[in-house]
CSV table of C-alpha atoms in Angstrom, one decimal:
chain,number,residue,atom,x,y,z
A,1,MET,CA,-15.9,15.9,-1.8
A,2,GLY,CA,-15.1,12.2,-2.3
A,3,THR,CA,-12.1,10.3,-3.6
A,4,VAL,CA,-11.8,9.0,-7.1
A,5,VAL,CA,-9.0,6.7,-8.4
A,6,ILE,CA,-8.6,6.5,-12.2
A,7,LEU,CA,-6.6,4.0,-14.1
A,8,GLY,CA,-5.8,5.1,-17.6
A,9,VAL,CA,-3.6,6.5,-20.2
A,10,PHE,CA,-2.1,10.0,-20.9
A,11,VAL,CA,-1.4,10.9,-24.5
A,12,ALA,CA,-0.3,14.1,-26.1
A,13,ASP,CA,-3.0,15.1,-28.5
A,14,THR,CA,-1.8,16.4,-31.9
A,15,ALA,CA,-5.0,17.9,-33.4
A,16,TYR,CA,-5.4,18.9,-37.0
A,17,ARG,CA,-8.4,20.8,-38.3
A,18,ALA,CA,-9.4,20.6,-42.0
A,19,THR,CA,-12.4,20.7,-44.2
A,20,ARG,CA,-12.2,16.9,-44.9
A,21,MET,CA,-10.2,13.8,-44.2
A,22,PRO,CA,-7.5,13.1,-46.8
A,23,VAL,CA,-7.8,9.8,-48.7
A,24,MET,CA,-4.9,7.3,-48.7
A,25,GLY,CA,-1.9,8.7,-50.5
A,26,GLU,CA,-3.3,12.3,-50.6
A,27,THR,CA,-1.9,15.4,-48.9
A,28,ILE,CA,-4.2,18.3,-48.1
A,29,LEU,CA,-3.7,21.6,-46.4
A,30,GLY,CA,-5.1,22.0,-42.9
A,31,ASN,CA,-6.6,25.0,-41.3
A,32,ALA,CA,-5.2,24.8,-37.8
A,33,PHE,CA,-3.0,22.7,-35.5
A,34,SER,CA,-2.8,22.3,-31.7
A,35,LEU,CA,-0.8,20.3,-29.2
A,36,GLY,CA,-2.3,19.5,-25.8
A,37,PRO,CA,-3.0,16.9,-23.1
A,38,GLY,CA,-5.2,13.9,-23.9
A,39,GLY,CA,-5.9,10.3,-23.2
A,40,LYS,CA,-9.2,9.1,-21.9
A,41,GLY,CA,-8.0,8.3,-18.4
A,42,SER,CA,-6.1,11.6,-18.1
A,43,ASN,CA,-9.0,13.6,-19.5
A,44,GLN,CA,-11.4,12.0,-17.1
A,45,ALA,CA,-9.1,12.7,-14.2
A,46,VAL,CA,-8.8,16.4,-15.1
A,47,ALA,CA,-12.6,16.7,-15.4
A,48,CYS,CA,-13.1,14.9,-12.1
A,49,ALA,CA,-10.6,17.1,-10.3
A,50,ARG,CA,-12.1,20.3,-11.7
A,51,ILE,CA,-15.5,19.3,-10.4
A,52,GLY,CA,-13.9,19.0,-6.9
A,53,ALA,CA,-13.1,15.3,-6.2
A,54,GLU,CA,-9.8,14.3,-4.7
A,55,THR,CA,-8.6,12.6,-7.8
A,56,HIS,CA,-5.7,10.1,-8.2
A,57,MET,CA,-4.3,8.9,-11.5
A,58,ILE,CA,-2.6,5.6,-12.1
A,59,SER,CA,-0.5,5.3,-15.3
A,60,LEU,CA,2.9,4.9,-16.9
A,61,LEU,CA,4.9,7.6,-18.7
A,62,GLY,CA,8.1,7.8,-20.6
A,63,GLN,CA,10.9,10.3,-19.7
A,64,ASP,CA,10.3,12.9,-22.4
A,65,ASP,CA,8.7,16.3,-23.1
A,66,PHE,CA,5.2,14.7,-23.4
A,67,ALA,CA,5.7,13.2,-19.9
A,68,LYS,CA,6.4,16.8,-18.6
A,69,LEU,CA,3.2,17.9,-20.3
A,70,ALA,CA,1.3,15.1,-18.5
A,71,LEU,CA,2.7,16.0,-15.0
A,72,ASP,CA,2.1,19.7,-15.6
A,73,THR,CA,-1.5,19.1,-16.7
A,74,TRP,CA,-2.2,17.0,-13.6
A,75,ALA,CA,-0.6,19.6,-11.3
A,76,ASP,CA,-2.6,22.4,-12.8
A,77,ALA,CA,-5.9,20.5,-12.4
A,78,GLY,CA,-5.1,19.1,-8.9
A,79,VAL,CA,-4.8,15.5,-10.0
A,80,ILE,CA,-2.5,13.4,-7.8
A,81,PRO,CA,-0.3,11.1,-10.0
A,82,HIS,CA,0.8,7.6,-9.2
A,83,VAL,CA,3.1,6.8,-12.1
A,84,ARG,CA,6.3,5.2,-13.1
A,85,GLN,CA,8.4,6.7,-15.8
A,86,LEU,CA,10.1,4.3,-18.2
A,87,THR,CA,13.4,5.0,-19.9
A,88,ASP,CA,12.8,2.4,-22.7
A,89,SER,CA,9.4,3.6,-23.9
A,90,TYR,CA,7.7,6.9,-24.9
A,91,THR,CA,4.8,8.8,-23.5
A,92,GLY,CA,1.7,8.2,-25.6
A,93,ALA,CA,0.6,10.4,-28.4
A,94,ALA,CA,-2.6,10.7,-30.5
A,95,TYR,CA,-3.4,12.0,-34.0
A,96,ILE,CA,-6.8,13.7,-34.0
A,97,PHE,CA,-8.5,14.9,-37.2
A,98,ILE,CA,-11.3,17.4,-36.7
A,99,GLU,CA,-13.8,18.2,-39.4
A,100,GLU,CA,-14.1,21.9,-39.6
A,101,ALA,CA,-17.8,22.2,-40.4
A,102,SER,CA,-19.1,19.7,-37.8
A,103,GLY,CA,-16.5,19.5,-35.1
A,104,ASP,CA,-16.6,15.7,-35.4
A,105,ASN,CA,-13.3,13.8,-35.0
A,106,ALA,CA,-11.4,10.7,-36.0
A,107,ILE,CA,-8.5,9.5,-33.7
A,108,ILE,CA,-5.4,7.2,-33.8
A,109,ILE,CA,-3.8,6.5,-30.4
A,110,ALA,CA,-0.3,5.2,-29.8
A,111,PRO,CA,-0.3,4.7,-26.0
A,112,GLY,CA,3.4,4.1,-25.6
A,113,ALA,CA,4.5,3.4,-22.0
A,114,ALA,CA,0.9,3.2,-20.8
A,115,ALA,CA,0.4,0.1,-23.0
A,116,LEU,CA,2.9,-1.6,-20.6
A,117,ILE,CA,0.7,-1.2,-17.5
A,118,SER,CA,0.6,-4.6,-15.9
A,119,THR,CA,-1.4,-6.3,-13.2
A,120,ALA,CA,1.7,-6.0,-11.0
A,121,ASP,CA,1.4,-2.2,-11.3
A,122,ILE,CA,-2.2,-2.4,-10.2
A,123,ASP,CA,-1.4,-4.7,-7.3
A,124,ALA,CA,1.1,-2.1,-6.1
A,125,GLN,CA,-1.8,0.4,-5.8
A,126,THR,CA,-4.1,-2.0,-4.0
A,127,GLU,CA,-4.3,0.2,-0.9
A,128,LEU,CA,-5.0,3.4,-2.9
A,129,ILE,CA,-7.8,1.7,-4.9
A,130,ALA,CA,-9.4,0.2,-1.9
A,131,SER,CA,-9.5,3.5,-0.1
A,132,ALA,CA,-11.4,5.3,-2.9
A,133,ASP,CA,-15.1,6.1,-3.1
A,134,VAL,CA,-15.1,5.5,-6.9
A,135,PHE,CA,-12.7,3.6,-9.2
A,136,VAL,CA,-12.8,4.3,-12.9
A,137,THR,CA,-11.0,2.7,-15.8
A,138,GLN,CA,-11.2,2.4,-19.6
A,139,LEU,CA,-9.7,0.1,-22.3
A,140,GLU,CA,-6.7,2.2,-23.6
A,141,GLN,CA,-4.3,0.2,-21.3
A,142,SER,CA,-4.3,-3.6,-21.1
A,143,ILE,CA,-7.6,-5.2,-20.3
A,144,ASP,CA,-5.9,-7.4,-17.8
A,145,ALA,CA,-4.8,-4.4,-15.8
A,146,ALA,CA,-8.4,-2.9,-16.0
A,147,VAL,CA,-9.9,-6.2,-14.8
A,148,ARG,CA,-7.4,-6.3,-11.8
A,149,GLY,CA,-8.3,-2.8,-10.8
A,150,LEU,CA,-12.0,-3.6,-11.0
A,151,GLU,CA,-11.4,-6.7,-8.9
A,152,ILE,CA,-9.6,-4.9,-6.2
A,153,ALA,CA,-12.2,-2.1,-6.1
A,154,ARG,CA,-15.1,-4.6,-6.0
A,155,LYS,CA,-13.6,-6.6,-3.1
A,156,ALA,CA,-13.2,-3.4,-1.1
A,157,GLY,CA,-16.7,-2.2,-1.8
A,158,VAL,CA,-15.6,0.7,-3.9
A,159,THR,CA,-18.1,1.9,-6.6
A,160,THR,CA,-16.8,0.8,-10.0
A,161,ILE,CA,-17.1,2.5,-13.4
A,162,LEU,CA,-15.9,1.1,-16.7
A,163,ASN,CA,-15.9,3.3,-19.7
A,164,PRO,CA,-15.5,0.6,-22.4
A,165,ALA,CA,-13.5,2.7,-24.9
A,166,PRO,CA,-12.1,2.1,-27.3
A,167,ALA,CA,-14.5,-0.8,-28.1
A,168,ALA,CA,-12.9,-4.2,-27.5
A,169,GLU,CA,-13.9,-7.8,-26.8
A,170,LEU,CA,-14.1,-8.2,-23.0
A,171,PRO,CA,-13.3,-11.3,-21.1
A,172,ASP,CA,-16.1,-13.2,-19.4
A,173,GLY,CA,-17.1,-11.8,-16.1
A,174,MET,CA,-15.5,-8.3,-16.5
A,175,LEU,CA,-18.9,-6.5,-16.8
A,176,ALA,CA,-20.1,-8.2,-13.7
A,177,LEU,CA,-17.4,-6.3,-11.8
A,178,CYS,CA,-19.0,-3.0,-12.8
A,179,ASP,CA,-21.5,-0.9,-11.0
A,180,TYR,CA,-21.7,1.4,-14.0
A,181,VAL,CA,-20.7,0.9,-17.6
A,182,THR,CA,-20.7,4.0,-19.8
A,183,PRO,CA,-20.4,3.2,-23.5
A,184,ASN,CA,-21.4,5.5,-26.3
A,185,GLU,CA,-23.6,4.2,-29.1
A,186,THR,CA,-20.8,2.6,-31.1
A,187,GLU,CA,-19.2,0.9,-28.0
A,188,CYS,CA,-22.6,-0.3,-26.9
A,189,GLU,CA,-23.3,-2.0,-30.2
A,190,ALA,CA,-19.9,-3.7,-30.0
A,191,LEU,CA,-20.8,-5.0,-26.5
A,192,THR,CA,-24.4,-6.0,-27.2
A,193,GLY,CA,-24.9,-6.3,-30.9
A,194,ILE,CA,-27.7,-3.8,-30.6
A,195,ALA,CA,-27.6,-0.5,-32.6
A,196,VAL,CA,-28.6,2.5,-30.5
A,197,THR,CA,-30.1,5.5,-32.1
A,198,ASN,CA,-33.1,6.3,-29.9
A,199,GLU,CA,-34.5,5.7,-26.4
A,200,THR,CA,-36.2,2.4,-27.3
A,201,GLU,CA,-33.0,0.9,-28.6
A,202,ALA,CA,-31.1,2.3,-25.7
A,203,GLN,CA,-33.4,0.6,-23.2
A,204,LYS,CA,-33.1,-2.7,-25.1
A,205,ALA,CA,-29.3,-2.4,-25.0
A,206,CYS,CA,-29.3,-1.6,-21.3
A,207,VAL,CA,-31.3,-4.7,-20.6
A,208,ALA,CA,-28.7,-6.7,-22.5
A,209,LEU,CA,-25.9,-5.1,-20.5
A,210,ARG,CA,-27.8,-5.8,-17.3
A,211,ASP,CA,-28.0,-9.4,-18.3
A,212,LEU,CA,-24.2,-9.5,-18.7
A,213,GLY,CA,-23.9,-8.4,-15.0
A,214,VAL,CA,-23.7,-4.6,-15.1
A,215,LYS,CA,-25.6,-3.1,-12.2
A,216,THR,CA,-26.5,0.2,-13.9
A,217,PRO,CA,-25.7,0.7,-17.6
A,218,ILE,CA,-25.5,4.3,-19.0
A,219,ILE,CA,-25.3,5.0,-22.7
A,220,THR,CA,-23.9,8.3,-23.8
A,221,MET,CA,-25.8,9.5,-26.9
A,222,GLY,CA,-24.0,12.6,-28.0
A,223,GLU,CA,-26.3,15.6,-28.6
A,224,GLN,CA,-29.3,13.5,-27.4
A,225,GLY,CA,-27.9,13.2,-23.9
A,226,ALA,CA,-27.3,10.0,-21.8
A,227,TYR,CA,-29.6,7.1,-21.2
A,228,LEU,CA,-29.7,6.0,-17.6
A,229,PHE,CA,-31.1,2.5,-17.0
A,230,GLY,CA,-34.0,2.7,-14.6
A,231,HIS,CA,-34.7,6.3,-15.5
A,232,GLY,CA,-34.6,7.0,-19.2
A,233,LEU,CA,-32.9,9.7,-21.3
A,234,VAL,CA,-31.3,12.5,-19.5
A,235,PRO,CA,-31.2,15.4,-22.0
A,236,SER,CA,-27.9,17.0,-23.1
A,237,VAL,CA,-27.2,20.4,-21.8
A,238,LYS,CA,-26.4,23.1,-24.5
A,239,ALA,CA,-23.8,25.6,-23.4
A,240,GLY,CA,-23.2,27.2,-26.8
A,241,ASP,CA,-22.0,26.4,-30.3
A,242,VAL,CA,-20.2,23.1,-30.8
A,243,VAL,CA,-16.5,23.7,-31.6
A,244,GLU,CA,-15.3,20.1,-31.3
A,245,THR,CA,-16.5,16.9,-29.7
A,246,THR,CA,-13.1,15.6,-28.7
A,247,GLY,CA,-13.1,14.6,-25.0
A,248,ALA,CA,-16.9,15.1,-24.5
A,249,GLY,CA,-17.3,11.5,-23.3
A,250,ASP,CA,-14.3,11.9,-20.9
A,251,ALA,CA,-15.9,15.1,-19.6
A,252,PHE,CA,-19.1,13.2,-18.9
A,253,ASN,CA,-17.3,10.3,-17.1
A,254,GLY,CA,-15.0,12.4,-15.0
A,255,ALA,CA,-17.8,14.6,-13.7
A,256,PHE,CA,-20.2,11.7,-13.2
A,257,ALA,CA,-17.5,9.9,-11.1
A,258,ALA,CA,-16.9,13.1,-9.0
A,259,ALA,CA,-20.6,13.5,-8.3
A,260,LEU,CA,-21.0,9.9,-7.3
A,261,ALA,CA,-18.0,10.1,-5.1
A,262,GLU,CA,-19.5,12.9,-3.0
A,263,GLY,CA,-22.8,11.0,-2.6
A,264,LYS,CA,-25.0,12.4,-5.3
A,265,PRO,CA,-27.7,10.0,-6.6
A,266,PRO,CA,-27.1,8.5,-10.1
A,267,LEU,CA,-29.6,10.8,-11.9
A,268,GLU,CA,-28.0,14.0,-10.5
A,269,ALA,CA,-24.5,12.6,-11.2
A,270,VAL,CA,-25.6,12.0,-14.9
A,271,ARG,CA,-26.9,15.6,-15.1
A,272,TYR,CA,-23.5,16.8,-13.9
A,273,GLY,CA,-21.9,14.7,-16.6
A,274,CYS,CA,-24.1,16.0,-19.3
A,275,ALA,CA,-23.5,19.6,-18.3
A,276,THR,CA,-19.7,19.1,-18.1
A,277,ALA,CA,-19.8,17.6,-21.6
A,278,GLY,CA,-22.0,20.3,-22.8
A,279,ILE,CA,-19.5,23.0,-21.8
A,280,SER,CA,-16.4,21.0,-23.0
A,281,VAL,CA,-17.6,20.8,-26.7
A,282,THR,CA,-17.8,24.6,-26.9
A,283,ARG,CA,-14.1,25.0,-26.3
A,284,ALA,CA,-10.9,24.4,-28.3
A,285,GLY,CA,-7.4,25.5,-27.5
A,286,THR,CA,-7.8,28.8,-25.8
A,287,ALA,CA,-9.6,27.7,-22.6
A,288,PRO,CA,-9.5,24.6,-20.4
A,289,ALA,CA,-11.7,22.1,-22.1
A,290,MET,CA,-12.9,20.7,-18.8
A,291,PRO,CA,-15.0,23.3,-16.9
A,292,SER,CA,-14.9,24.1,-13.2
A,293,ARG,CA,-17.6,23.1,-10.8
A,294,ALA,CA,-18.8,26.6,-10.6
A,295,GLU,CA,-19.3,26.7,-14.4
A,296,VAL,CA,-21.2,23.4,-14.3
A,297,GLU,CA,-23.5,24.4,-11.5
A,298,ALA,CA,-24.2,27.8,-13.1
A,299,LEU,CA,-25.3,26.0,-16.3
A,300,LEU,CA,-27.4,23.5,-14.4
């Protein structure tokens, strides 16, 4: 089924649903609360494993209840952890506000121990990264660690994916290490200075990313779908009413990586990503947000 190694962060998601965001100094009553696993890297690993790839997760955790949540989450999904647990830090946590009417969200992340991932931690996993079919990272841990992972993977001929989230200024040459870069519209504008609201703008932004060294840019565009450079817009896949959009991008990236790892062509892999994201946004709390391979293939 292919092997995927993911470098990233686990955080415990504390999610609050309300009709609106409070203004500074204001307290309002919420409609619901949930506690569950999150973090872009961890979410992507769970999505990837549920599609069927042999999935390895590189990260750091504390030694606390949230660390147990991380390890249990990975065990349930079939993700193989490669982590150190620190006694002098905490496992990451996130505040998520969800607007009741739309399902849109706003998020604050405190990565905790995972913010301490160093290049030495990545060097210790050189053999693992080099043995993968696909290597994936994001920007919730240090950029230096992400760059080192990409360098090791590129040297070994491993397909590299950078999900440049949250948006950040990247060092020169980082994008040239990437076979695929998967920003959303906001992250794409931060990288290129080009606002993306439609296919024409997406094509222009992809050309800019290509000029920065990316082999194949992909822009995720929410309910429109994903723009694959060299093909065009791949439509989103509707699986039901949207409950919340938290983790939709992670669902896309994890499934996309899994499909690439087993040898599917990029267009088919993007379709897997869109279908996985389409199912994930219909779920909140009661069911696994990341669907199984069978569910994705049934939808496709």
